[in-house]
Amino acid sequence: MPDAENVPYSLDLKTFEFAFPGPLRDQLVAAVLDGAKTSTTGLVVDYEHWGDPLPRVGELGAVLDSDERVVAVIEMTEVRVLPLADVDLRHALDEGEGYTTVAAWREVHERFWHSDEMREALEDPAFTVDDATPVVAQRFRVVERVDPPGPKPTGGSL
């Protein structure tokens, strides 16, 4: 791993973490790195819970792997806040996880958002989503792959 003085990105970048560390994050990061994943979806309540601002178009983020090492830098190219029911097929397809319908995309995402891990992170054991739940539909592009992976920046979360 490069030391902090020899990384190809700013150490004050915000970080971007797909899911929680583990197999799902590893799968999602691999899809980002191979170009299959160009969109993702977050919950507005998750940003609010942590006091993080919503991402903005043009903002850069350092993608972390499960070991919290930077493996890529992405740029937000589109950010939409919309009700969960309004997520469209193009967005679901561009998540790069093999979904062929919005229903399949939603089933997997609801399973994640209703997981014990997510409910614990939100400090709400009864948390649930419905059609009206506000989500952040984000589109991004990889602007730089970081190989070997580098240290985690200190700029907060994206």
Coordinates of N, CA, C and O in Angstrom, one line a residue:
M1 N 0.9 -1.2 0.0 CA 0.0 0.0 0.0 C 0.9 1.2 0.0 O 1.8 1.3 0.8
P2 N 0.6 2.2 -0.9 CA 1.4 3.4 -0.9 C 1.2 4.2 0.5 O 0.2 4.1 1.1
D3 N 2.3 4.9 0.8 CA 2.1 5.7 2.0 C 1.4 7.0 1.7 O 1.1 7.3 0.6
A4 N 1.0 7.7 2.7 CA 0.1 8.9 2.6 C 0.6 9.9 1.7 O -0.1 10.7 1.1
E5 N 1.9 10.0 1.5 CA 2.5 11.0 0.7 C 2.6 10.6 -0.8 O 2.9 11.5 -1.6
N6 N 2.4 9.4 -1.1 CA 2.5 8.9 -2.5 C 1.2 8.3 -3.1 O 1.3 7.4 -3.9
V7 N 0.1 8.9 -2.7 CA -1.2 8.4 -3.2 C -1.7 9.3 -4.3 O -1.4 10.5 -4.3
P8 N -2.4 8.7 -5.3 CA -2.8 9.5 -6.5 C -4.1 10.2 -6.3 O -4.9 10.4 -7.2
Y9 N -4.5 10.5 -5.0 CA -5.7 11.2 -4.7 C -5.5 12.1 -3.5 O -4.5 11.9 -2.7
S10 N -6.4 13.0 -3.3 CA -6.3 13.9 -2.1 C -6.7 13.2 -0.9 O -7.8 12.5 -0.8
L11 N -6.0 13.3 0.2 CA -6.3 12.7 1.5 C -7.5 13.4 2.2 O -8.0 12.9 3.2
D12 N -8.0 14.5 1.6 CA -9.1 15.2 2.2 C -10.4 14.8 1.4 O -11.5 15.4 1.7
L13 N -10.3 13.9 0.5 CA -11.5 13.4 -0.2 C -12.5 12.8 0.8 O -12.1 12.2 1.8
K14 N -13.8 12.9 0.5 CA -14.8 12.1 1.2 C -14.7 10.7 0.8 O -14.3 10.4 -0.4
T15 N -15.1 9.8 1.6 CA -15.1 8.4 1.3 C -16.5 7.9 0.8 O -17.5 8.5 1.2
F16 N -16.5 6.9 0.0 CA -17.8 6.3 -0.5 C -17.7 4.8 -0.2 O -16.9 4.2 -0.7
E17 N -18.7 4.4 0.6 CA -18.7 3.0 1.0 C -19.9 2.3 0.5 O -21.0 2.8 0.8
F18 N -19.8 1.2 -0.3 CA -20.9 0.5 -0.7 C -21.2 -0.6 0.3 O -20.3 -1.4 0.6
A19 N -22.4 -0.6 0.8 CA -22.9 -1.6 1.8 C -21.9 -1.5 3.0 O -21.3 -0.5 3.3
F20 N -21.9 -2.6 3.8 CA -21.0 -2.8 4.9 C -19.8 -3.7 4.5 O -19.9 -4.4 3.6
P21 N -18.7 -3.6 5.2 CA -17.6 -4.4 4.9 C -18.0 -5.9 4.9 O -18.7 -6.3 5.7
G22 N -17.5 -6.6 3.9 CA -17.8 -8.0 3.8 C -18.1 -8.4 2.3 O -17.8 -7.6 1.4
P23 N -18.6 -9.6 2.1 CA -18.8 -10.1 0.8 C -19.7 -9.2 -0.1 O -19.4 -9.1 -1.3
L24 N -20.7 -8.6 0.4 CA -21.5 -7.7 -0.4 C -20.7 -6.5 -0.9 O -20.7 -6.2 -2.1
R25 N -20.0 -5.9 0.0 CA -19.2 -4.7 -0.4 C -18.1 -5.2 -1.5 O -17.9 -4.5 -2.5
D26 N -17.5 -6.3 -1.2 CA -16.5 -6.8 -2.2 C -17.1 -7.0 -3.6 O -16.5 -6.7 -4.6
Q27 N -18.3 -7.6 -3.6 CA -19.0 -7.8 -4.9 C -19.3 -6.4 -5.6 O -19.1 -6.3 -6.8
L28 N -19.8 -5.5 -4.8 CA -20.2 -4.2 -5.3 C -19.0 -3.4 -5.8 O -19.0 -2.8 -6.9
V29 N -17.9 -3.4 -5.1 CA -16.7 -2.7 -5.5 C -16.1 -3.4 -6.7 O -15.6 -2.7 -7.6
A30 N -16.1 -4.7 -6.8 CA -15.7 -5.4 -8.0 C -16.5 -4.9 -9.2 O -15.9 -4.7 -10.3
A31 N -17.8 -4.7 -9.1 CA -18.6 -4.3 -10.2 C -18.3 -2.8 -10.5 O -18.4 -2.5 -11.7
V32 N -18.0 -2.0 -9.6 CA -17.6 -0.6 -9.9 C -16.3 -0.7 -10.7 O -16.1 0.0 -11.7
L33 N -15.3 -1.5 -10.2 CA -14.0 -1.5 -10.9 C -14.1 -2.1 -12.3 O -13.3 -1.6 -13.2
D34 N -15.0 -3.0 -12.5 CA -15.0 -3.6 -13.9 C -16.0 -2.8 -14.8 O -16.2 -3.2 -16.0
G35 N -16.6 -1.7 -14.3 CA -17.5 -0.9 -15.1 C -18.9 -1.3 -15.2 O -19.7 -0.6 -15.8
A36 N -19.3 -2.4 -14.5 CA -20.7 -2.9 -14.6 C -21.6 -2.0 -13.7 O -22.8 -1.8 -14.0
K37 N -21.1 -1.5 -12.6 CA -21.9 -0.7 -11.7 C -21.6 0.8 -11.9 O -20.5 1.3 -11.6
T38 N -22.6 1.5 -12.3 CA -22.5 3.0 -12.5 C -23.6 3.8 -11.8 O -23.7 5.0 -12.0
S39 N -24.4 3.1 -11.0 CA -25.4 3.8 -10.2 C -25.5 3.0 -8.8 O -25.1 1.9 -8.7
T40 N -26.0 3.7 -7.9 CA -26.3 3.2 -6.6 C -27.4 3.9 -5.9 O -27.8 5.0 -6.3
T41 N -27.9 3.3 -4.8 CA -29.1 4.0 -4.2 C -28.8 4.0 -2.7 O -28.5 2.9 -2.1
G42 N -29.0 5.1 -2.0 CA -28.9 5.2 -0.6 C -30.2 5.7 0.0 O -31.1 6.2 -0.8
L43 N -30.4 5.7 1.3 CA -31.5 6.2 1.9 C -31.3 7.6 2.5 O -30.2 7.8 3.1
V44 N -32.2 8.5 2.3 CA -32.0 9.9 2.8 C -31.9 9.8 4.3 O -31.0 10.5 4.9
V45 N -32.6 8.9 5.0 CA -32.6 8.8 6.4 C -31.2 8.4 6.9 O -30.7 8.8 8.0
D46 N -30.4 7.6 6.1 CA -29.1 7.2 6.5 C -28.1 8.4 6.5 O -27.4 8.6 7.4
Y47 N -28.3 9.3 5.5 CA -27.5 10.5 5.5 C -27.8 11.4 6.7 O -27.0 12.0 7.4
E48 N -29.1 11.5 6.9 CA -29.6 12.4 8.1 C -29.1 11.8 9.4 O -28.7 12.6 10.3
H49 N -29.2 10.5 9.5 CA -28.8 9.9 10.8 C -27.3 10.2 11.1 O -27.0 10.5 12.3
W50 N -26.5 10.2 10.1 CA -25.0 10.4 10.4 C -24.7 11.9 10.2 O -23.5 12.3 10.4
G51 N -25.6 12.8 9.9 CA -25.4 14.2 9.7 C -24.5 14.5 8.5 O -23.8 15.5 8.5
D52 N -24.6 13.6 7.5 CA -23.8 13.8 6.3 C -24.7 14.5 5.2 O -25.8 14.2 5.1
P53 N -24.1 15.5 4.5 CA -24.8 16.1 3.4 C -25.0 15.1 2.3 O -24.2 14.2 2.1
L54 N -26.1 15.3 1.5 CA -26.3 14.5 0.3 C -25.2 14.8 -0.7 O -24.6 15.9 -0.7
P55 N -24.8 13.7 -1.5 CA -23.8 14.0 -2.5 C -24.3 15.0 -3.5 O -25.5 15.2 -3.7
R56 N -23.3 15.6 -4.2 CA -23.6 16.6 -5.2 C -23.0 16.2 -6.5 O -21.9 15.6 -6.5
V57 N -23.6 16.6 -7.6 CA -23.0 16.4 -8.9 C -21.6 17.0 -9.0 O -21.5 18.2 -8.5
G58 N -20.7 16.3 -9.5 CA -19.3 16.8 -9.6 C -18.4 16.5 -8.4 O -17.2 16.6 -8.5
E59 N -19.0 16.0 -7.3 CA -18.3 15.7 -6.2 C -17.5 14.4 -6.4 O -18.0 13.5 -7.0
L60 N -16.3 14.4 -5.8 CA -15.5 13.2 -5.9 C -15.5 12.4 -4.6 O -15.6 13.0 -3.6
G61 N -15.4 11.1 -4.7 CA -15.4 10.2 -3.5 C -14.4 9.1 -3.7 O -14.2 8.6 -4.8
A62 N -13.8 8.7 -2.6 CA -12.8 7.6 -2.6 C -13.6 6.3 -2.2 O -14.1 6.2 -1.1
V63 N -13.6 5.4 -3.1 CA -14.3 4.1 -2.9 C -13.4 3.2 -2.0 O -12.3 3.0 -2.3
L64 N -14.0 2.8 -0.9 CA -13.3 1.9 0.0 C -13.7 0.4 -0.2 O -14.8 0.1 -0.4
D65 N -12.7 -0.4 0.0 CA -12.9 -1.9 -0.1 C -13.2 -2.3 1.4 O -13.3 -1.5 2.3
S66 N -13.4 -3.6 1.6 CA -13.7 -4.1 2.9 C -12.7 -3.9 3.9 O -12.9 -4.0 5.1
D67 N -11.4 -3.7 3.5 CA -10.3 -3.4 4.4 C -10.1 -1.9 4.6 O -9.1 -1.5 5.2
E68 N -11.1 -1.1 4.1 CA -11.1 0.3 4.2 C -9.9 1.0 3.5 O -9.3 2.0 4.0
R69 N -9.5 0.3 2.4 CA -8.4 0.9 1.6 C -9.1 1.5 0.3 O -10.1 1.0 -0.2
V70 N -8.5 2.6 -0.2 CA -9.1 3.2 -1.4 C -8.7 2.4 -2.6 O -7.5 2.1 -2.8
V71 N -9.7 2.0 -3.4 CA -9.4 1.3 -4.6 C -9.8 2.1 -5.9 O -9.4 1.7 -7.0
A72 N -10.5 3.2 -5.7 CA -10.9 4.0 -6.9 C -11.4 5.3 -6.4 O -11.8 5.5 -5.2
V73 N -11.4 6.3 -7.3 CA -12.0 7.6 -7.1 C -13.1 7.7 -8.1 O -13.0 7.4 -9.3
I74 N -14.3 8.1 -7.6 CA -15.5 8.2 -8.4 C -15.9 9.7 -8.4 O -15.7 10.4 -7.5
E75 N -16.7 10.1 -9.5 CA -17.3 11.4 -9.6 C -18.8 11.2 -9.7 O -19.2 10.4 -10.5
M76 N -19.5 11.9 -8.9 CA -21.0 11.9 -9.0 C -21.4 12.6 -10.3 O -21.0 13.8 -10.5
T77 N -22.2 12.0 -11.1 CA -22.6 12.6 -12.4 C -24.1 12.9 -12.3 O -24.6 13.7 -13.2
E78 N -24.8 12.3 -11.4 CA -26.3 12.6 -11.3 C -26.7 12.2 -9.8 O -26.2 11.2 -9.3
V79 N -27.4 13.1 -9.2 CA -28.0 12.8 -7.9 C -29.4 13.2 -7.9 O -29.8 14.4 -8.2
R80 N -30.3 12.2 -7.6 CA -31.7 12.5 -7.5 C -32.3 12.0 -6.2 O -32.0 10.9 -5.8
V81 N -33.1 12.8 -5.6 CA -33.9 12.4 -4.4 C -35.3 12.1 -4.9 O -35.9 13.0 -5.5
L82 N -35.8 10.9 -4.6 CA -37.1 10.5 -5.1 C -37.7 9.5 -4.2 O -36.9 8.8 -3.5
P83 N -39.0 9.3 -4.3 CA -39.6 8.2 -3.5 C -39.1 6.8 -4.0 O -38.9 6.7 -5.2
L84 N -39.0 5.9 -3.1 CA -38.6 4.5 -3.5 C -39.4 4.0 -4.7 O -38.8 3.4 -5.6
A85 N -40.7 4.3 -4.7 CA -41.5 3.8 -5.8 C -41.2 4.3 -7.2 O -41.6 3.7 -8.2
D86 N -40.4 5.4 -7.2 CA -40.1 6.1 -8.5 C -38.8 5.6 -9.1 O -38.4 6.2 -10.1
V87 N -38.1 4.7 -8.4 CA -36.8 4.2 -9.0 C -37.2 3.5 -10.3 O -38.1 2.7 -10.4
D88 N -36.4 3.9 -11.4 CA -36.8 3.3 -12.7 C -35.8 2.1 -13.1 O -34.8 1.9 -12.5
L89 N -36.2 1.5 -14.2 CA -35.5 0.3 -14.7 C -34.1 0.7 -15.0 O -33.1 -0.1 -14.7
R90 N -33.8 1.8 -15.7 CA -32.5 2.2 -16.1 C -31.6 2.2 -14.9 O -30.4 1.7 -14.9
H91 N -32.0 2.8 -13.8 CA -31.2 2.9 -12.6 C -31.0 1.5 -12.0 O -29.8 1.2 -11.7
A92 N -32.0 0.7 -12.0 CA -31.8 -0.6 -11.4 C -30.8 -1.4 -12.3 O -29.9 -2.1 -11.7
L93 N -30.9 -1.3 -13.6 CA -30.0 -2.0 -14.5 C -28.5 -1.6 -14.2 O -27.6 -2.3 -14.2
D94 N -28.4 -0.2 -14.1 CA -27.0 0.4 -14.0 C -26.4 0.1 -12.6 O -25.2 0.4 -12.5
E95 N -27.1 -0.5 -11.7 CA -26.5 -0.8 -10.4 C -25.6 -2.0 -10.7 O -24.7 -2.3 -9.8
G96 N -25.6 -2.7 -11.8 CA -24.6 -3.6 -12.2 C -24.6 -4.9 -11.4 O -23.6 -5.6 -11.3
E97 N -25.8 -5.2 -10.8 CA -25.9 -6.4 -10.0 C -26.7 -7.5 -10.6 O -27.1 -8.5 -10.0
G98 N -27.0 -7.4 -11.9 CA -27.8 -8.4 -12.6 C -29.3 -8.3 -12.6 O -30.0 -9.2 -13.0
Y99 N -29.8 -7.2 -12.1 CA -31.3 -7.1 -12.0 C -31.8 -6.9 -13.4 O -31.2 -6.2 -14.2
T100 N -33.0 -7.5 -13.7 CA -33.6 -7.3 -15.0 C -35.0 -6.6 -14.8 O -35.6 -6.2 -15.8
T101 N -35.4 -6.4 -13.6 CA -36.6 -5.7 -13.3 C -36.5 -4.8 -12.1 O -35.6 -5.1 -11.2
V102 N -37.3 -3.8 -12.0 CA -37.3 -3.0 -10.8 C -37.7 -3.8 -9.6 O -37.2 -3.6 -8.5
A103 N -38.6 -4.7 -9.8 CA -39.1 -5.5 -8.6 C -38.0 -6.3 -8.0 O -37.8 -6.5 -6.8
A104 N -37.1 -6.9 -8.9 CA -36.0 -7.7 -8.4 C -35.0 -6.8 -7.7 O -34.5 -7.2 -6.6
W105 N -34.7 -5.6 -8.2 CA -33.8 -4.6 -7.6 C -34.4 -4.3 -6.2 O -33.7 -4.3 -5.2
R106 N -35.7 -4.0 -6.2 CA -36.3 -3.5 -4.9 C -36.3 -4.6 -3.9 O -36.0 -4.4 -2.7
E107 N -36.5 -5.9 -4.3 CA -36.5 -7.0 -3.3 C -35.2 -7.1 -2.6 O -35.1 -7.2 -1.4
V108 N -34.1 -7.0 -3.4 CA -32.8 -7.2 -2.8 C -32.4 -6.0 -1.9 O -31.9 -6.1 -0.8
H109 N -32.8 -4.8 -2.4 CA -32.5 -3.6 -1.6 C -33.3 -3.5 -0.3 O -32.8 -3.2 0.7
E110 N -34.6 -3.9 -0.4 CA -35.4 -4.0 0.9 C -34.8 -5.0 1.8 O -34.8 -4.7 3.0
R111 N -34.3 -6.1 1.4 CA -33.7 -7.1 2.2 C -32.5 -6.5 3.0 O -32.3 -6.6 4.2
F112 N -31.7 -5.7 2.2 CA -30.5 -5.0 2.8 C -31.0 -4.0 3.8 O -30.5 -3.9 4.9
W113 N -31.9 -3.1 3.4 CA -32.4 -2.0 4.3 C -33.1 -2.5 5.5 O -33.1 -1.8 6.5
H114 N -33.7 -3.7 5.4 CA -34.4 -4.2 6.6 C -33.5 -5.2 7.4 O -34.0 -5.8 8.4
S115 N -32.2 -5.3 7.0 CA -31.3 -6.2 7.7 C -31.0 -5.7 9.1 O -31.1 -4.5 9.5
D116 N -30.7 -6.7 10.0 CA -30.3 -6.3 11.4 C -29.1 -5.3 11.4 O -29.1 -4.4 12.2
E117 N -28.2 -5.5 10.4 CA -27.0 -4.6 10.4 C -27.4 -3.2 10.1 O -26.9 -2.2 10.7
M118 N -28.3 -3.0 9.1 CA -28.8 -1.7 8.7 C -29.6 -1.0 9.9 O -29.4 0.1 10.2
R119 N -30.5 -1.8 10.4 CA -31.3 -1.3 11.5 C -30.4 -0.9 12.7 O -30.7 0.1 13.4
E120 N -29.4 -1.7 13.0 CA -28.4 -1.3 14.0 C -27.7 0.0 13.7 O -27.6 0.9 14.5
A121 N -27.3 0.1 12.5 CA -26.6 1.3 12.0 C -27.5 2.6 12.2 O -27.0 3.6 12.6
L122 N -28.7 2.4 11.9 CA -29.7 3.5 12.0 C -30.2 3.7 13.4 O -31.0 4.6 13.7
E123 N -29.9 2.7 14.3 CA -30.3 2.7 15.7 C -31.9 2.7 15.8 O -32.5 3.4 16.6
D124 N -32.5 1.9 14.9 CA -33.9 1.8 14.8 C -34.2 0.3 14.5 O -34.3 -0.1 13.3
P125 N -34.5 -0.5 15.5 CA -34.8 -1.9 15.3 C -36.0 -2.2 14.5 O -36.2 -3.4 14.0
A126 N -36.9 -1.3 14.3 CA -38.1 -1.5 13.6 C -38.1 -0.8 12.2 O -39.1 -0.7 11.6
F127 N -36.9 -0.3 11.8 CA -36.9 0.5 10.6 C -37.4 -0.3 9.4 O -37.1 -1.5 9.2
T128 N -38.2 0.3 8.6 CA -38.7 -0.3 7.3 C -38.9 0.8 6.3 O -38.9 2.0 6.6
V129 N -38.9 0.3 5.0 CA -39.1 1.3 3.9 C -40.5 0.9 3.3 O -41.0 -0.2 3.4
D130 N -41.0 1.9 2.6 CA -42.2 1.7 1.8 C -42.1 2.6 0.5 O -41.1 3.2 0.3
D131 N -43.2 2.6 -0.3 CA -43.1 3.3 -1.5 C -42.7 4.8 -1.4 O -42.1 5.4 -2.3
A132 N -43.1 5.4 -0.3 CA -42.8 6.9 -0.1 C -41.4 7.2 0.5 O -41.0 8.3 0.5
T133 N -40.7 6.1 0.9 CA -39.4 6.4 1.5 C -38.5 7.1 0.6 O -38.2 6.7 -0.6
P134 N -37.9 8.3 1.0 CA -37.0 9.0 0.1 C -35.7 8.3 -0.1 O -35.0 7.9 0.9
V135 N -35.2 8.1 -1.3 CA -34.0 7.5 -1.6 C -33.1 8.5 -2.4 O -33.6 9.4 -3.0
V136 N -31.8 8.3 -2.4 CA -30.9 9.1 -3.2 C -30.4 8.2 -4.3 O -29.6 7.2 -4.0
A137 N -30.8 8.4 -5.5 CA -30.4 7.6 -6.7 C -29.2 8.4 -7.3 O -29.3 9.5 -7.7
Q138 N -28.1 7.7 -7.2 CA -26.8 8.3 -7.6 C -26.2 7.6 -8.8 O -26.2 6.4 -8.9
R139 N -25.7 8.4 -9.8 CA -25.0 7.9 -10.9 C -23.6 8.4 -10.8 O -23.4 9.6 -10.4
F140 N -22.6 7.6 -11.2 CA -21.2 8.0 -11.0 C -20.4 7.4 -12.1 O -20.8 6.5 -12.8
R141 N -19.1 7.9 -12.2 CA -18.2 7.3 -13.1 C -16.8 7.2 -12.4 O -16.5 8.0 -11.5
V142 N -16.1 6.2 -12.7 CA -14.7 6.0 -12.1 C -13.8 7.0 -12.8 O -13.7 7.0 -14.1
V143 N -13.1 7.8 -12.1 CA -12.2 8.7 -12.7 C -10.7 8.2 -12.5 O -9.8 8.7 -13.2
E144 N -10.6 7.3 -11.5 CA -9.2 6.8 -11.3 C -9.3 5.5 -10.5 O -10.0 5.4 -9.5
R145 N -8.6 4.5 -11.0 CA -8.4 3.3 -10.2 C -7.2 3.5 -9.4 O -6.2 4.1 -9.8
V146 N -7.2 2.9 -8.1 CA -6.0 3.1 -7.3 C -5.5 1.7 -7.0 O -6.1 0.9 -6.4
D147 N -4.3 1.4 -7.6 CA -3.7 0.1 -7.6 C -2.2 0.3 -7.4 O -1.5 0.9 -8.3
P148 N -1.6 0.0 -6.3 CA -2.2 -0.8 -5.2 C -3.1 0.2 -4.4 O -3.0 1.4 -4.4
P149 N -4.1 -0.5 -3.6 CA -5.0 0.3 -2.8 C -4.3 1.2 -1.8 O -3.2 0.9 -1.4
G150 N -4.9 2.4 -1.6 CA -4.3 3.4 -0.7 C -5.0 3.6 0.6 O -6.1 3.0 0.8
P151 N -4.4 4.4 1.5 CA -5.0 4.7 2.8 C -6.3 5.5 2.7 O -6.5 6.3 1.8
K152 N -7.1 5.3 3.7 CA -8.4 6.0 3.8 C -8.2 7.5 4.0 O -7.5 7.9 4.9
P153 N -8.9 8.3 3.2 CA -8.8 9.7 3.4 C -9.6 10.2 4.6 O -10.3 9.4 5.3
T154 N -9.4 11.4 5.0 CA -10.0 11.9 6.2 C -11.1 13.0 6.0 O -11.5 13.7 6.9
G155 N -11.6 13.0 4.8 CA -12.6 14.1 4.5 C -14.1 13.8 4.8 O -14.9 14.5 4.4
G156 N -14.4 12.7 5.6 CA -15.7 12.4 5.9 C -16.3 11.5 4.9 O -15.7 10.9 4.1
S157 N -17.7 11.4 4.9 CA -18.4 10.4 4.1 C -19.1 11.2 3.0 O -19.6 12.3 3.1
L158 N -19.2 10.5 1.8 CA -20.0 11.1 0.7 C -21.3 10.4 0.6 O -21.5 9.2 0.9

